[in-house]
Amino acid sequence: MVSVDLRSLILPVGIVRIFEFVLTCICFSLVASVGHINSSYWAWCMFTWCFCCFMTLFILILEFTRLNNKVPISWDDFTTAFAMLATLLLLAASIIYPTIHACPTCIREICASVVSWICLGLYAVEVWLAFRRPGEISGFLSTVSGLLKILETFVACIIFASLDPTIYNLPGLQWCVAIYSLCFIFALLIILLTIGRLVSAFPFPFDKLVTIYNILAAVLYMTAVVIWPLYAFEKYSRPIWNKLVVVTFMTAINVLVYIFDAAYSIKLVFFIRQE
């Protein structure tokens, strides 16, 4: 039998999630009422608001019905990972949407932008509430590696939103897109395996495997940070050029993140744990 937990809705985190659900719903409804815009950034912002809205509703329903206790994952890690990712996604959407689509006379666009910033604040509060409670985060997200993995996937999402499908006719750019895709998939897989408590099923040390992946990803991104601007800016100009700059900048950021992640993993696995 399914029992209900009213307390989950009146706790501070429950109240915050209710407001998150309502305001993200208002946000994408306002933008949808304006009409569809053929833009990857518009699609990115709409995805962000819809994803945050329905994932928050999903979490509320599972905690209200206590079905979260039957889910074979670390629920606290899962909800906090989502809140952290939602904070980053909304930060990007709250900057991108008003910058590109709002104007002084665009009332609904301005309202949606304001609501999006409020949603960002709410998810940041949820992350703060999760980390301030002792024992709330059981493992992966309490580590530097866990935080870096979430940052890596977020930056990759920004790259994907900025990619233009009309420029993939050059082998160098196709190589870069393949790197972005593979690294994103493996980083997301590492997060899911860790939160799902499936790392113990591996017949070899999972932390060493992640360290090898981090080194390989850092090397691959180093090639992309050189090849992407070399091929992209030689052939294409505005308005595509603006997106190419974003991809180049985000690639450089992920290079630094992956290098730091690899260095931290090497130190943690091969030096600290041997002492």
mmCIF file of C-alpha atoms in Angstrom:
data_model
loop_
_atom_site.group_PDB
_atom_site.id
_atom_site.type_symbol
_atom_site.label_atom_id
_atom_site.label_comp_id
_atom_site.label_asym_id
_atom_site.label_seq_id
_atom_site.Cartn_x
_atom_site.Cartn_y
_atom_site.Cartn_z
ATOM 1 C CA MET A 1 0.000 0.000 0.000
ATOM 2 C CA VAL A 2 1.059 3.553 -0.729
ATOM 3 C CA SER A 3 1.091 5.841 2.297
ATOM 4 C CA VAL A 4 1.303 9.609 2.178
ATOM 5 C CA ASP A 5 3.679 11.892 4.029
ATOM 6 C CA LEU A 6 2.164 15.344 4.533
ATOM 7 C CA ARG A 7 5.257 16.392 6.444
ATOM 8 C CA SER A 8 7.299 16.296 3.214
ATOM 9 C CA LEU A 9 5.240 19.230 1.921
ATOM 10 C CA ILE A 10 5.537 21.449 5.000
ATOM 11 C CA LEU A 11 9.257 21.036 5.623
ATOM 12 C CA PRO A 12 11.356 23.993 4.399
ATOM 13 C CA VAL A 13 12.689 21.995 1.436
ATOM 14 C CA GLY A 14 9.167 20.832 0.576
ATOM 15 C CA ILE A 15 7.823 24.391 0.585
ATOM 16 C CA VAL A 16 10.724 25.524 -1.578
ATOM 17 C CA ARG A 17 10.018 22.730 -4.080
ATOM 18 C CA ILE A 18 6.341 23.662 -4.297
ATOM 19 C CA PHE A 19 7.298 27.223 -5.198
ATOM 20 C CA GLU A 20 9.869 25.880 -7.673
ATOM 21 C CA PHE A 21 7.231 23.812 -9.431
ATOM 22 C CA VAL A 22 4.684 26.624 -9.603
ATOM 23 C CA LEU A 23 7.117 29.302 -10.785
ATOM 24 C CA THR A 24 8.882 27.165 -13.401
ATOM 25 C CA CYS A 25 5.444 26.224 -14.729
ATOM 26 C CA ILE A 26 4.538 29.928 -14.929
ATOM 27 C CA CYS A 27 7.859 30.656 -16.600
ATOM 28 C CA PHE A 28 7.577 28.257 -19.515
ATOM 29 C CA SER A 29 3.859 29.055 -19.867
ATOM 30 C CA LEU A 30 4.644 32.744 -20.328
ATOM 31 C CA VAL A 31 7.294 31.987 -22.924
ATOM 32 C CA ALA A 32 5.077 29.461 -24.714
ATOM 33 C CA SER A 33 2.252 32.025 -24.905
ATOM 34 C CA VAL A 34 4.550 34.317 -26.906
ATOM 35 C CA GLY A 35 4.973 31.656 -29.567
ATOM 36 C CA HIS A 36 7.668 29.355 -30.845
ATOM 37 C CA ILE A 37 10.959 30.882 -31.940
ATOM 38 C CA ASN A 38 13.287 28.958 -34.233
ATOM 39 C CA SER A 39 16.359 29.310 -32.063
ATOM 40 C CA SER A 40 18.511 26.767 -30.261
ATOM 41 C CA TYR A 41 18.813 29.162 -27.307
ATOM 42 C CA TRP A 42 15.019 29.508 -27.098
ATOM 43 C CA ALA A 43 14.720 25.709 -27.157
ATOM 44 C CA TRP A 44 17.412 25.463 -24.477
ATOM 45 C CA CYS A 45 15.569 27.851 -22.166
ATOM 46 C CA MET A 46 12.229 26.104 -22.697
ATOM 47 C CA PHE A 47 13.827 22.723 -22.034
ATOM 48 C CA THR A 48 15.381 24.068 -18.831
ATOM 49 C CA TRP A 49 12.102 25.380 -17.431
ATOM 50 C CA CYS A 50 10.091 22.306 -18.453
ATOM 51 C CA PHE A 51 12.735 19.895 -17.189
ATOM 52 C CA CYS A 52 13.003 21.658 -13.826
ATOM 53 C CA CYS A 53 9.232 21.897 -13.494
ATOM 54 C CA PHE A 54 8.412 18.262 -14.144
ATOM 55 C CA MET A 55 11.413 16.829 -12.306
ATOM 56 C CA THR A 56 10.462 18.884 -9.240
ATOM 57 C CA LEU A 57 6.893 17.601 -9.491
ATOM 58 C CA PHE A 58 8.233 14.052 -9.812
ATOM 59 C CA ILE A 59 10.319 14.482 -6.645
ATOM 60 C CA LEU A 60 7.369 15.984 -4.750
ATOM 61 C CA ILE A 61 5.079 13.100 -5.730
ATOM 62 C CA LEU A 62 7.591 10.410 -4.777
ATOM 63 C CA GLU A 63 8.324 11.982 -1.403
ATOM 64 C CA PHE A 64 4.633 12.653 -0.693
ATOM 65 C CA THR A 65 3.754 9.004 -1.420
ATOM 66 C CA ARG A 66 6.961 7.747 0.256
ATOM 67 C CA LEU A 67 7.863 5.858 -2.899
ATOM 68 C CA ASN A 68 11.290 7.468 -2.744
ATOM 69 C CA ASN A 69 12.167 4.958 -0.021
ATOM 70 C CA LYS A 70 11.679 2.141 -2.523
ATOM 71 C CA VAL A 71 13.890 3.638 -5.211
ATOM 72 C CA PRO A 72 17.216 1.709 -5.380
ATOM 73 C CA ILE A 73 19.388 4.843 -5.459
ATOM 74 C CA SER A 74 20.798 7.337 -3.007
ATOM 75 C CA TRP A 75 17.738 9.597 -2.916
ATOM 76 C CA ASP A 76 19.467 12.463 -1.114
ATOM 77 C CA ASP A 77 22.289 12.434 -3.639
ATOM 78 C CA PHE A 78 19.805 12.307 -6.499
ATOM 79 C CA THR A 79 17.655 15.218 -5.326
ATOM 80 C CA THR A 80 20.690 17.340 -4.487
ATOM 81 C CA ALA A 81 22.337 16.545 -7.831
ATOM 82 C CA PHE A 82 19.161 17.644 -9.572
ATOM 83 C CA ALA A 83 18.936 20.849 -7.521
ATOM 84 C CA MET A 84 22.557 21.699 -8.303
ATOM 85 C CA LEU A 85 22.114 20.992 -12.009
ATOM 86 C CA ALA A 86 18.846 22.960 -12.063
ATOM 87 C CA THR A 87 20.607 25.921 -10.455
ATOM 88 C CA LEU A 88 23.244 25.932 -13.177
ATOM 89 C CA LEU A 89 20.708 25.412 -15.964
ATOM 90 C CA LEU A 90 18.519 28.245 -14.703
ATOM 91 C CA LEU A 91 21.507 30.520 -14.310
ATOM 92 C CA ALA A 92 22.247 30.038 -18.013
ATOM 93 C CA ALA A 93 18.592 30.367 -19.047
ATOM 94 C CA SER A 94 18.076 33.484 -16.912
ATOM 95 C CA ILE A 95 20.995 35.169 -18.667
ATOM 96 C CA ILE A 96 20.419 33.879 -22.199
ATOM 97 C CA TYR A 97 16.676 34.446 -22.558
ATOM 98 C CA PRO A 98 16.439 38.158 -21.612
ATOM 99 C CA THR A 99 19.677 38.908 -23.456
ATOM 100 C CA ILE A 100 18.421 37.463 -26.758
ATOM 101 C CA HIS A 101 14.616 37.561 -26.653
ATOM 102 C CA ALA A 102 13.524 40.352 -24.272
ATOM 103 C CA CYS A 103 12.988 44.007 -25.180
ATOM 104 C CA PRO A 104 11.644 47.091 -23.337
ATOM 105 C CA THR A 105 8.119 46.503 -24.705
ATOM 106 C CA CYS A 106 8.112 42.692 -24.361
ATOM 107 C CA ILE A 107 6.046 42.392 -21.182
ATOM 108 C CA ARG A 108 5.676 38.605 -21.107
ATOM 109 C CA GLU A 109 9.322 38.049 -21.933
ATOM 110 C CA ILE A 110 10.367 40.409 -19.130
ATOM 111 C CA CYS A 111 8.024 38.701 -16.672
ATOM 112 C CA ALA A 112 9.365 35.289 -17.676
ATOM 113 C CA SER A 113 12.919 36.526 -17.165
ATOM 114 C CA VAL A 114 12.118 37.859 -13.685
ATOM 115 C CA VAL A 115 10.371 34.626 -12.705
ATOM 116 C CA SER A 116 13.330 32.631 -14.028
ATOM 117 C CA TRP A 117 15.695 34.543 -11.739
ATOM 118 C CA ILE A 118 13.382 33.849 -8.795
ATOM 119 C CA CYS A 119 13.424 30.147 -9.701
ATOM 120 C CA LEU A 120 17.203 30.261 -9.771
ATOM 121 C CA GLY A 121 17.200 31.652 -6.248
ATOM 122 C CA LEU A 122 14.817 28.938 -5.046
ATOM 123 C CA TYR A 123 16.948 26.091 -6.393
ATOM 124 C CA ALA A 124 20.040 27.709 -4.873
ATOM 125 C CA VAL A 125 18.198 27.770 -1.540
ATOM 126 C CA GLU A 126 17.372 24.064 -1.937
ATOM 127 C CA VAL A 127 21.045 23.265 -2.500
ATOM 128 C CA TRP A 128 21.943 25.320 0.578
ATOM 129 C CA LEU A 129 19.321 23.494 2.661
ATOM 130 C CA ALA A 130 20.686 20.131 1.529
ATOM 131 C CA PHE A 131 24.290 20.912 2.390
ATOM 132 C CA ARG A 132 23.577 22.547 5.743
ATOM 133 C CA ARG A 133 21.944 19.405 7.160
ATOM 134 C CA PRO A 134 24.515 16.933 8.546
ATOM 135 C CA GLY A 135 24.408 13.587 6.782
ATOM 136 C CA GLU A 136 22.116 14.825 4.013
ATOM 137 C CA ILE A 137 24.704 14.142 1.314
ATOM 138 C CA SER A 138 25.986 10.623 1.769
ATOM 139 C CA GLY A 139 28.864 10.320 -0.649
ATOM 140 C CA PHE A 140 29.511 11.400 -4.209
ATOM 141 C CA LEU A 141 28.196 14.962 -4.066
ATOM 142 C CA SER A 142 30.151 15.707 -0.924
ATOM 143 C CA THR A 143 33.372 15.286 -2.913
ATOM 144 C CA VAL A 144 35.148 17.675 -5.234
ATOM 145 C CA SER A 145 34.934 15.092 -8.029
ATOM 146 C CA GLY A 146 31.157 14.946 -7.764
ATOM 147 C CA LEU A 147 30.829 18.712 -8.008
ATOM 148 C CA LEU A 148 33.213 18.806 -10.967
ATOM 149 C CA LYS A 149 31.261 16.110 -12.808
ATOM 150 C CA ILE A 150 28.076 18.160 -12.519
ATOM 151 C CA LEU A 151 29.929 21.247 -13.762
ATOM 152 C CA GLU A 152 31.342 19.277 -16.709
ATOM 153 C CA THR A 153 27.902 18.090 -17.797
ATOM 154 C CA PHE A 154 26.457 21.584 -17.437
ATOM 155 C CA VAL A 155 29.155 23.191 -19.589
ATOM 156 C CA ALA A 156 28.619 20.470 -22.190
ATOM 157 C CA CYS A 157 24.902 21.320 -22.238
ATOM 158 C CA ILE A 158 25.740 24.956 -23.006
ATOM 159 C CA ILE A 159 27.997 23.774 -25.822
ATOM 160 C CA PHE A 160 25.224 21.632 -27.300
ATOM 161 C CA ALA A 161 22.778 24.545 -27.133
ATOM 162 C CA SER A 162 25.250 26.711 -29.048
ATOM 163 C CA LEU A 163 26.065 24.209 -31.784
ATOM 164 C CA ASP A 164 24.649 24.946 -35.227
ATOM 165 C CA PRO A 165 23.844 21.779 -37.250
ATOM 166 C CA THR A 166 24.781 23.530 -40.499
ATOM 167 C CA ILE A 167 28.523 23.616 -39.732
ATOM 168 C CA TYR A 168 29.306 19.928 -39.283
ATOM 169 C CA ASN A 169 30.626 19.398 -42.807
ATOM 170 C CA LEU A 170 34.270 19.727 -41.756
ATOM 171 C CA PRO A 171 36.103 16.707 -40.259
ATOM 172 C CA GLY A 172 37.777 18.856 -37.596
ATOM 173 C CA LEU A 173 34.449 20.168 -36.297
ATOM 174 C CA GLN A 174 32.932 16.682 -36.409
ATOM 175 C CA TRP A 175 35.828 15.484 -34.250
ATOM 176 C CA CYS A 176 35.109 18.217 -31.710
ATOM 177 C CA VAL A 177 31.387 17.421 -31.589
ATOM 178 C CA ALA A 178 32.240 13.751 -31.064
ATOM 179 C CA ILE A 179 34.462 14.727 -28.118
ATOM 180 C CA TYR A 180 31.737 16.897 -26.578
ATOM 181 C CA SER A 181 29.185 14.093 -26.941
ATOM 182 C CA LEU A 182 31.337 11.239 -25.649
ATOM 183 C CA CYS A 183 32.655 13.152 -22.653
ATOM 184 C CA PHE A 184 29.141 14.300 -21.768
ATOM 185 C CA ILE A 185 27.780 10.749 -21.965
ATOM 186 C CA PHE A 186 30.555 9.274 -19.814
ATOM 187 C CA ALA A 187 30.396 12.065 -17.234
ATOM 188 C CA LEU A 188 26.636 11.611 -16.938
ATOM 189 C CA LEU A 189 27.087 7.838 -16.734
ATOM 190 C CA ILE A 190 29.571 8.224 -13.874
ATOM 191 C CA ILE A 191 27.106 10.414 -11.977
ATOM 192 C CA LEU A 192 24.243 7.949 -12.500
ATOM 193 C CA LEU A 193 26.311 4.885 -11.563
ATOM 194 C CA THR A 194 27.532 6.556 -8.387
ATOM 195 C CA ILE A 195 24.136 7.847 -7.312
ATOM 196 C CA GLY A 196 22.610 4.477 -8.214
ATOM 197 C CA ARG A 197 25.178 2.743 -5.987
ATOM 198 C CA LEU A 198 26.258 0.475 -8.830
ATOM 199 C CA VAL A 199 30.006 1.076 -8.652
ATOM 200 C CA SER A 200 30.518 -1.949 -6.426
ATOM 201 C CA ALA A 201 29.353 -4.185 -9.286
ATOM 202 C CA PHE A 202 32.508 -3.406 -11.284
ATOM 203 C CA PRO A 203 35.187 -6.134 -11.148
ATOM 204 C CA PHE A 204 37.936 -3.484 -10.922
ATOM 205 C CA PRO A 205 38.443 -0.286 -8.894
ATOM 206 C CA PHE A 206 35.922 2.242 -10.145
ATOM 207 C CA ASP A 207 37.902 5.243 -8.881
ATOM 208 C CA LYS A 208 40.915 4.259 -10.976
ATOM 209 C CA LEU A 209 38.687 3.848 -14.029
ATOM 210 C CA VAL A 210 37.271 7.347 -13.456
ATOM 211 C CA THR A 211 40.803 8.717 -13.097
ATOM 212 C CA ILE A 212 41.816 7.207 -16.443
ATOM 213 C CA TYR A 213 38.672 8.649 -18.020
ATOM 214 C CA ASN A 214 39.403 12.105 -16.570
ATOM 215 C CA ILE A 215 42.916 12.070 -18.037
ATOM 216 C CA LEU A 216 41.633 10.931 -21.435
ATOM 217 C CA ALA A 217 38.822 13.508 -21.415
ATOM 218 C CA ALA A 218 41.257 16.286 -20.546
ATOM 219 C CA VAL A 219 43.526 15.302 -23.447
ATOM 220 C CA LEU A 220 40.591 15.100 -25.867
ATOM 221 C CA TYR A 221 39.302 18.511 -24.798
ATOM 222 C CA MET A 222 42.794 19.933 -25.284
ATOM 223 C CA THR A 223 42.614 18.874 -28.926
ATOM 224 C CA ALA A 224 39.119 20.355 -29.246
ATOM 225 C CA VAL A 225 40.133 23.729 -27.802
ATOM 226 C CA VAL A 226 42.723 24.000 -30.591
ATOM 227 C CA ILE A 227 40.838 22.395 -33.491
ATOM 228 C CA TRP A 228 37.439 24.066 -32.976
ATOM 229 C CA PRO A 229 38.503 27.724 -33.430
ATOM 230 C CA LEU A 230 41.041 26.713 -36.095
ATOM 231 C CA TYR A 231 38.352 25.239 -38.360
ATOM 232 C CA ALA A 232 35.267 27.198 -37.275
ATOM 233 C CA PHE A 233 36.460 30.796 -37.515
ATOM 234 C CA GLU A 234 38.262 30.212 -40.800
ATOM 235 C CA LYS A 235 35.079 29.432 -42.736
ATOM 236 C CA TYR A 236 32.106 30.928 -40.921
ATOM 237 C CA SER A 237 31.092 34.487 -40.056
ATOM 238 C CA ARG A 238 28.219 36.259 -38.289
ATOM 239 C CA PRO A 239 25.585 35.427 -37.089
ATOM 240 C CA ILE A 240 26.928 31.872 -36.722
ATOM 241 C CA TRP A 241 30.203 33.400 -35.513
ATOM 242 C CA ASN A 242 28.525 34.437 -32.229
ATOM 243 C CA LYS A 243 27.653 30.823 -31.421
ATOM 244 C CA LEU A 244 31.143 29.707 -32.379
ATOM 245 C CA VAL A 245 32.570 32.099 -29.793
ATOM 246 C CA VAL A 246 30.326 30.607 -27.097
ATOM 247 C CA VAL A 247 31.404 27.075 -28.022
ATOM 248 C CA THR A 248 35.064 28.102 -27.993
ATOM 249 C CA PHE A 249 34.744 29.798 -24.598
ATOM 250 C CA MET A 250 32.857 26.870 -23.048
ATOM 251 C CA THR A 251 35.355 24.405 -24.486
ATOM 252 C CA ALA A 252 38.163 26.330 -22.803
ATOM 253 C CA ILE A 253 36.264 26.254 -19.502
ATOM 254 C CA ASN A 254 35.720 22.495 -19.713
ATOM 255 C CA VAL A 255 39.401 21.972 -20.524
ATOM 256 C CA LEU A 256 40.301 23.642 -17.236
ATOM 257 C CA VAL A 257 37.625 21.711 -15.339
ATOM 258 C CA TYR A 258 38.736 18.357 -16.758
ATOM 259 C CA ILE A 259 42.414 19.120 -16.099
ATOM 260 C CA PHE A 260 41.626 20.007 -12.487
ATOM 261 C CA ASP A 261 39.404 16.919 -12.175
ATOM 262 C CA ALA A 262 42.155 14.677 -13.568
ATOM 263 C CA ALA A 263 44.814 16.184 -11.301
ATOM 264 C CA TYR A 264 42.582 15.878 -8.240
ATOM 265 C CA SER A 265 41.691 12.262 -9.100
ATOM 266 C CA ILE A 266 45.351 11.317 -9.578
ATOM 267 C CA LYS A 267 46.257 12.878 -6.244
ATOM 268 C CA LEU A 268 43.333 11.194 -4.476
ATOM 269 C CA VAL A 269 43.751 7.704 -5.960
ATOM 270 C CA PHE A 270 47.498 7.284 -6.355
ATOM 271 C CA PHE A 271 48.935 9.421 -3.557
ATOM 272 C CA ILE A 272 46.560 10.140 -0.675
ATOM 273 C CA ARG A 273 45.047 6.646 -0.477
ATOM 274 C CA GLN A 274 48.486 5.013 -0.524
ATOM 275 C CA GLU A 275 49.651 6.926 2.510
#
